[in-house]
Amino acid sequence: MRTLLFSSLIALFLWSCADNTATAPAGQPATLPVLSISAQSATTDTEFPAAIRGKSDVEIRPQVNGTLKKAFVDEGAYVAAGQPLFKINDNPYREQLNNANANLNAAEAAATNAQLEVEKLTPLVQNKVVSDYQLKSAKAALSAAKANVAQAKALVGTAQINLGYTLIKAPVNGYIGRLPKKQGSLINIADPEALTTLSDIREVYAYFSLGENDFINFKSQYAGNSLSDKLHKLPPVSLVLSDNSVFAENGKIDMVDGQFDKNTGAITLRATFPNSKGLLRSGNTGRVKIALEHPNSLVIPQNATIEIQDKVFVFVVDKANKVTKQPVTVAGKAGTDYLIKDGLKTGDRIVAKGFENLADGSVIIPEKPTKAVAKL
């Protein structure tokens, strides 16, 4: 009896397992969600590496040689236009000015003497007491004395300019860069390294480059009879920083270089971004993100594709519900969707999901996908 009861329990267990595995009879077509392809408008974001520069990046260099007597600012400080930055020891240049003034006084005195000589000889010549030759000689000496005065005045002006160069002031508003020269350092106008760099970053320029094909596509996106008209109609662009965060302020493309670089085959564009908080600095890097409109494009979800050896495929469903693995050419990405350039046309149907183990040539039972799957 125990053996019979045990055999019955085993048979009941095997029947139960067989019943659970019989829900999908062999050979029955799989039921899979299917998308119908239609043309629609889409927007793609294209990013281009950019180098950021201040609106004014000015190298501060000395105009005279000497010793750095004092630096009035520290690295990273914000300065206003006209604010003193550096002082070069001015003693030699002050002495040069004094010497130039002394030479000017001597020249003026000589000119006065020459003038007196002319005034003395003039009536004597008129009365024929002395010859005309002496008067002409005196007038020539007067002209030379006046020329010496003019030359001495020029030397005084040069000495004043050089003395003024010993106080270096900020030409624009901005932030001070590094200070490689310290107090007491020798300063030379031929130094390869500048005293510092002054960056006006209230606005920053993001420079980026487009290849020839990208530039042609870029121009064709926007209306306008000229490139200048197109630039005025461009939508704002955004700046993606090195940590993949997006800068809070949008920018505007306002410059296109006059020619392509013969070495790289690319042309440079400039986007201007407001930077009132000073978060961006000259030398930052990032990526300029440009939104491009694509009217009448074929758009499919990325999760409706499969990638094999750098090629993208979809499973196309024909009228008999038979599937064929079809390669497609992707023109761009719009969010989580692909824009299809070749391989599909309006009205085609593709399998939306569940095709991982689907064999080429299989017959399926199509069903409408949920909106979350289609993303159309």
Coordinates of C-alpha atoms in Angstrom, one line a residue:
M1 CA 0.0 0.0 0.0
R2 CA 2.8 2.4 0.9
T3 CA 4.5 1.7 -2.5
L4 CA 1.3 2.3 -4.4
L5 CA 0.7 5.6 -2.5
F6 CA 4.2 6.8 -3.2
S7 CA 3.9 5.9 -6.9
S8 CA 0.6 7.8 -7.2
L9 CA 2.2 10.9 -5.6
I10 CA 5.1 10.8 -8.1
A11 CA 2.7 10.5 -11.0
L12 CA 0.6 13.4 -9.8
F13 CA 3.7 15.6 -9.4
L14 CA 5.0 14.8 -13.0
W15 CA 1.5 15.5 -14.4
S16 CA 1.5 18.9 -12.6
C17 CA 4.9 19.9 -14.1
A18 CA 3.9 18.8 -17.6
D19 CA 0.7 20.9 -17.3
N20 CA 2.8 24.1 -16.4
T21 CA 5.2 23.8 -19.4
A22 CA 2.4 23.2 -21.9
T23 CA 1.3 26.9 -22.0
A24 CA 3.3 27.6 -25.2
P25 CA 2.9 24.8 -27.6
A26 CA 5.9 24.2 -29.9
G27 CA 5.7 25.9 -33.3
Q28 CA 3.2 28.6 -32.2
P29 CA 4.2 32.2 -33.4
A30 CA 5.4 34.6 -30.7
T31 CA 3.3 37.6 -29.9
L32 CA 5.5 40.7 -30.1
P33 CA 4.8 44.5 -30.1
V34 CA 5.2 46.1 -33.5
L35 CA 5.7 49.7 -34.5
S36 CA 4.5 51.4 -37.7
I37 CA 7.1 53.9 -39.0
S38 CA 5.9 57.4 -39.9
A39 CA 7.7 60.7 -40.7
Q40 CA 7.8 63.4 -37.9
S41 CA 9.8 66.3 -36.8
A42 CA 12.7 65.7 -34.4
T43 CA 15.4 67.7 -32.8
T44 CA 19.0 66.5 -32.3
D45 CA 21.6 67.9 -30.1
T46 CA 25.1 67.9 -31.5
E47 CA 28.1 68.7 -29.3
F48 CA 31.4 70.2 -30.4
P49 CA 34.5 70.5 -28.2
A50 CA 35.1 74.2 -27.3
A51 CA 37.9 76.2 -25.8
I52 CA 36.8 79.1 -23.5
R53 CA 38.5 82.5 -23.5
G54 CA 37.7 85.7 -21.8
K55 CA 36.2 88.6 -23.8
S56 CA 39.6 90.3 -23.3
D57 CA 42.7 88.3 -22.5
V58 CA 45.5 90.8 -22.3
E59 CA 49.1 90.0 -21.6
I60 CA 50.6 92.6 -19.3
R61 CA 54.2 93.2 -20.4
P62 CA 56.7 95.9 -19.4
Q63 CA 57.6 98.7 -21.8
V64 CA 60.9 99.5 -20.0
N65 CA 63.6 97.5 -18.4
G66 CA 64.3 97.6 -14.7
T67 CA 63.7 96.0 -11.3
L68 CA 60.2 95.1 -10.1
K69 CA 59.8 97.4 -7.1
K70 CA 56.3 96.4 -6.1
A71 CA 53.2 94.4 -7.1
F72 CA 50.0 96.1 -6.1
V73 CA 47.7 93.1 -6.7
D74 CA 47.7 89.4 -6.0
E75 CA 47.0 86.4 -8.2
G76 CA 43.3 85.9 -9.0
A77 CA 42.3 89.4 -7.9
Y78 CA 39.7 91.4 -9.8
V79 CA 40.9 94.8 -10.9
A80 CA 39.3 97.8 -12.7
A81 CA 40.7 99.5 -15.8
G82 CA 43.3 102.1 -14.8
Q83 CA 44.2 100.4 -11.5
P84 CA 47.9 100.2 -10.7
L85 CA 49.3 96.7 -11.0
F86 CA 53.1 96.9 -10.9
K87 CA 55.8 99.5 -10.1
I88 CA 59.3 99.3 -11.7
N89 CA 62.1 101.1 -10.0
D90 CA 61.9 104.6 -11.6
N91 CA 65.1 106.2 -10.3
P92 CA 67.1 105.7 -13.5
Y93 CA 64.2 107.1 -15.6
R94 CA 63.7 110.0 -13.3
E95 CA 67.4 110.9 -13.8
Q96 CA 67.0 110.6 -17.5
L97 CA 64.1 113.0 -17.4
N98 CA 66.2 115.4 -15.3
N99 CA 69.1 115.2 -17.8
A100 CA 66.7 115.7 -20.7
N101 CA 65.2 118.8 -19.0
A102 CA 68.8 120.2 -18.4
N103 CA 69.6 119.6 -22.1
L104 CA 66.4 121.4 -23.1
N105 CA 67.3 124.4 -20.9
A106 CA 70.8 124.5 -22.5
A107 CA 69.3 124.3 -26.0
E108 CA 66.8 127.1 -25.3
A109 CA 69.7 129.3 -23.9
A110 CA 71.7 128.7 -27.1
A111 CA 68.7 129.6 -29.2
T112 CA 68.3 132.8 -27.3
N113 CA 71.9 133.7 -27.9
A114 CA 71.5 133.0 -31.6
Q115 CA 68.4 135.1 -31.7
L116 CA 70.3 138.0 -30.0
E117 CA 73.1 137.7 -32.6
V118 CA 70.7 138.0 -35.4
E119 CA 69.0 141.0 -33.9
K120 CA 72.4 142.7 -33.4
L121 CA 73.7 142.1 -36.9
T122 CA 70.5 143.1 -38.7
P123 CA 70.8 147.0 -38.3
L124 CA 74.6 146.7 -39.0
V125 CA 73.9 145.1 -42.3
Q126 CA 71.3 147.6 -43.1
N127 CA 73.8 150.4 -42.5
K128 CA 76.4 148.4 -44.4
V129 CA 78.7 148.3 -41.4
V130 CA 79.2 144.5 -41.7
S131 CA 78.7 142.2 -44.6
D132 CA 75.5 140.4 -45.4
Y133 CA 77.4 137.1 -45.1
Q134 CA 77.7 137.5 -41.3
L135 CA 73.9 138.0 -40.9
K136 CA 73.2 134.9 -43.0
S137 CA 75.6 132.9 -40.9
A138 CA 73.9 134.1 -37.7
K139 CA 70.5 133.2 -39.0
A140 CA 71.7 129.7 -39.9
A141 CA 73.0 129.3 -36.4
L142 CA 69.6 130.4 -35.0
S143 CA 67.9 127.8 -37.1
A144 CA 70.2 125.1 -35.8
A145 CA 69.7 126.3 -32.2
K146 CA 65.9 126.1 -32.7
A147 CA 66.3 122.5 -34.1
N148 CA 68.3 121.6 -31.0
V149 CA 65.5 122.9 -28.8
A150 CA 62.9 120.8 -30.7
Q151 CA 65.2 117.7 -30.3
A152 CA 65.7 118.4 -26.6
K153 CA 61.9 118.7 -26.1
A154 CA 61.4 115.3 -27.9
L155 CA 64.0 113.8 -25.6
V156 CA 62.1 115.2 -22.6
G157 CA 58.9 113.7 -23.9
T158 CA 60.6 110.3 -24.4
A159 CA 61.9 110.5 -20.8
Q160 CA 58.5 111.4 -19.5
I161 CA 56.9 108.4 -21.3
N162 CA 59.6 106.0 -20.0
L163 CA 59.1 107.3 -16.5
G164 CA 55.3 106.8 -16.9
Y165 CA 55.9 103.2 -18.1
T166 CA 57.4 102.4 -14.7
L167 CA 53.9 102.4 -13.3
I168 CA 51.9 99.6 -15.0
K169 CA 48.1 100.0 -14.9
A170 CA 45.3 97.6 -15.9
P171 CA 44.1 98.4 -19.5
V172 CA 40.7 96.7 -18.9
N173 CA 38.6 95.2 -16.1
G174 CA 39.3 91.6 -15.3
Y175 CA 40.9 89.0 -13.2
I176 CA 44.7 88.7 -12.6
G177 CA 46.4 85.5 -13.7
R178 CA 49.7 84.1 -12.3
L179 CA 52.5 86.4 -11.2
P180 CA 55.8 84.7 -12.3
K181 CA 57.8 87.8 -11.3
K182 CA 58.2 88.7 -7.7
Q183 CA 59.4 91.9 -6.0
G184 CA 63.1 92.5 -6.8
S185 CA 63.0 90.5 -10.0
L186 CA 64.8 91.9 -13.1
I187 CA 62.3 93.1 -15.7
N188 CA 63.1 93.1 -19.4
I189 CA 60.9 94.1 -22.3
A190 CA 62.3 91.0 -24.2
D191 CA 61.2 88.5 -21.6
P192 CA 59.3 85.7 -23.2
E193 CA 56.9 85.4 -20.3
A194 CA 54.5 88.2 -19.5
L195 CA 54.2 89.8 -16.1
T196 CA 50.7 88.4 -15.9
T197 CA 47.5 88.0 -17.9
L198 CA 44.4 90.0 -17.4
S199 CA 41.1 88.4 -18.3
D200 CA 37.8 90.2 -18.7
I201 CA 35.3 87.4 -18.2
R202 CA 32.0 89.3 -17.8
E203 CA 31.4 87.6 -21.1
V204 CA 33.3 84.5 -22.4
Y205 CA 33.9 83.3 -25.9
A206 CA 33.6 79.5 -26.6
Y207 CA 35.5 78.7 -29.8
F208 CA 34.7 75.5 -31.6
S209 CA 35.2 74.0 -35.1
L210 CA 33.0 72.4 -37.7
G211 CA 34.2 70.2 -40.5
E212 CA 33.2 71.1 -44.0
N213 CA 30.2 68.7 -44.2
D214 CA 29.0 69.7 -40.7
F215 CA 29.3 73.4 -41.7
I216 CA 27.2 72.8 -44.9
N217 CA 24.5 71.0 -42.9
F218 CA 24.7 73.8 -40.2
K219 CA 24.1 76.5 -42.8
S220 CA 21.2 74.6 -44.5
Q221 CA 19.3 74.4 -41.3
Y222 CA 18.5 78.1 -41.0
A223 CA 16.8 80.7 -43.3
G224 CA 18.6 83.7 -44.5
N225 CA 20.2 85.1 -47.7
S226 CA 23.6 85.5 -46.2
L227 CA 25.6 83.9 -43.4
S228 CA 25.1 87.1 -41.3
D229 CA 21.3 86.7 -41.7
K230 CA 21.5 83.1 -40.6
L231 CA 23.6 84.0 -37.5
H232 CA 20.9 86.4 -36.4
K233 CA 18.2 83.7 -36.7
L234 CA 20.2 81.0 -34.9
P235 CA 18.5 79.7 -31.7
P236 CA 20.5 79.9 -28.4
V237 CA 23.1 77.3 -27.7
S238 CA 24.1 75.7 -24.4
L239 CA 27.5 74.9 -22.9
V240 CA 28.3 71.5 -21.4
L241 CA 31.2 71.7 -18.9
S242 CA 33.9 69.2 -18.4
D243 CA 31.9 67.5 -15.6
N244 CA 29.0 67.1 -18.0
S245 CA 26.9 69.7 -16.2
V246 CA 25.2 72.3 -18.3
F247 CA 26.1 76.0 -17.8
A248 CA 23.2 78.0 -16.5
E249 CA 23.3 80.7 -19.1
N250 CA 22.6 80.1 -22.8
G251 CA 24.9 81.6 -25.4
K252 CA 24.7 82.9 -29.0
I253 CA 26.8 82.0 -32.0
D254 CA 27.9 85.4 -33.3
M255 CA 31.1 84.8 -35.4
V256 CA 32.2 82.5 -38.2
D257 CA 35.8 82.5 -39.3
G258 CA 36.6 83.9 -42.7
Q259 CA 38.3 80.7 -44.0
F260 CA 38.8 77.0 -43.3
D261 CA 42.0 75.8 -41.7
K262 CA 44.1 74.3 -44.4
N263 CA 45.6 71.8 -42.0
T264 CA 42.5 70.5 -40.3
G265 CA 39.9 71.2 -43.0
A266 CA 37.6 72.8 -40.3
I267 CA 36.2 76.3 -39.7
T268 CA 36.1 78.0 -36.4
L269 CA 32.9 79.4 -34.9
R270 CA 32.4 81.5 -31.7
A271 CA 29.6 81.5 -29.2
T272 CA 29.3 84.2 -26.6
F273 CA 28.0 83.4 -23.1
P274 CA 27.2 85.8 -20.3
N275 CA 29.2 85.2 -17.2
S276 CA 28.1 87.7 -14.7
K277 CA 28.9 85.5 -11.7
G278 CA 32.4 84.7 -12.9
L279 CA 31.9 81.0 -12.8
L280 CA 33.8 80.5 -16.1
R281 CA 37.4 81.4 -16.5
S282 CA 39.7 81.8 -19.5
G283 CA 41.2 78.4 -20.2
N284 CA 38.1 76.3 -19.3
T285 CA 37.1 73.6 -21.7
G286 CA 33.6 72.4 -22.6
R287 CA 31.3 71.4 -25.4
V288 CA 29.0 73.7 -27.3
K289 CA 25.6 71.9 -27.8
I290 CA 23.6 73.0 -30.9
A291 CA 20.0 71.9 -31.4
L292 CA 19.2 71.0 -35.1
E293 CA 15.7 70.6 -36.4
H294 CA 14.9 67.6 -38.6
P295 CA 11.5 67.9 -40.3
N296 CA 9.9 64.8 -41.8
S297 CA 12.4 62.4 -40.3
L298 CA 12.0 58.7 -39.5
V299 CA 12.4 58.2 -35.8
I300 CA 12.5 54.9 -34.0
P301 CA 13.3 54.1 -30.3
Q302 CA 16.9 52.9 -29.7
N303 CA 15.6 49.9 -27.8
A304 CA 13.9 48.7 -31.0
T305 CA 17.3 48.2 -32.5
I306 CA 20.2 45.7 -32.1
E307 CA 23.8 46.5 -32.6
I308 CA 26.1 43.9 -34.1
Q309 CA 29.7 44.7 -35.0
D310 CA 29.2 48.4 -35.1
K311 CA 26.1 48.0 -37.4
V312 CA 22.6 48.7 -36.3
F313 CA 19.7 46.4 -37.2
V314 CA 16.0 46.3 -36.8
F315 CA 13.5 43.4 -37.4
V316 CA 11.1 44.5 -40.2
V317 CA 7.7 42.8 -40.4
D318 CA 6.2 42.2 -43.8
K319 CA 2.5 41.8 -44.8
A320 CA 2.7 38.1 -43.9
N321 CA 4.0 39.0 -40.5
K322 CA 7.4 37.4 -41.3
V323 CA 10.4 39.2 -39.8
T324 CA 13.6 40.1 -41.6
K325 CA 16.7 41.5 -39.9
Q326 CA 17.3 44.8 -41.7
P327 CA 20.5 47.0 -41.4
V328 CA 19.7 50.8 -41.0
T329 CA 21.9 53.9 -41.1
V330 CA 21.5 56.2 -38.2
A331 CA 21.7 60.0 -39.0
G332 CA 21.6 61.1 -35.4
K333 CA 20.1 60.8 -31.9
A334 CA 17.1 62.7 -30.4
G335 CA 17.0 61.8 -26.7
T336 CA 16.5 58.0 -26.6
D337 CA 15.5 57.8 -30.3
Y338 CA 17.4 57.2 -33.5
L339 CA 16.9 59.3 -36.6
I340 CA 17.1 56.9 -39.6
K341 CA 18.8 57.9 -42.8
D342 CA 18.6 54.7 -44.8
G343 CA 17.1 51.2 -44.4
L344 CA 13.5 52.1 -43.5
K345 CA 10.7 54.1 -45.2
T346 CA 7.3 55.4 -44.1
G347 CA 4.8 52.7 -43.5
D348 CA 7.3 50.0 -42.6
R349 CA 6.7 48.0 -39.5
I350 CA 9.4 46.9 -37.0
V351 CA 9.4 44.7 -33.9
A352 CA 9.6 47.0 -30.9
K353 CA 11.0 44.6 -28.3
G354 CA 11.4 40.9 -27.5
F355 CA 13.5 40.1 -30.5
E356 CA 16.6 39.0 -28.7
N357 CA 16.1 35.3 -29.6
L358 CA 14.0 36.0 -32.8
A359 CA 15.3 34.2 -35.9
D360 CA 15.4 35.8 -39.3
G361 CA 12.4 34.6 -41.3
S362 CA 10.3 33.8 -38.3
V363 CA 6.5 34.5 -38.3
I364 CA 5.1 36.5 -35.4
I365 CA 1.7 37.7 -34.1
P366 CA 1.9 41.5 -34.1
E367 CA 0.4 43.6 -31.4
K368 CA 0.4 47.3 -30.7
P369 CA 3.1 48.4 -28.3
T370 CA 2.4 50.6 -25.3
K371 CA 3.3 54.3 -25.7
A372 CA 6.2 53.8 -23.3
V373 CA 7.7 51.4 -25.7
A374 CA 7.1 53.3 -28.9
K375 CA 8.1 56.7 -27.7
L376 CA 6.5 58.2 -30.8

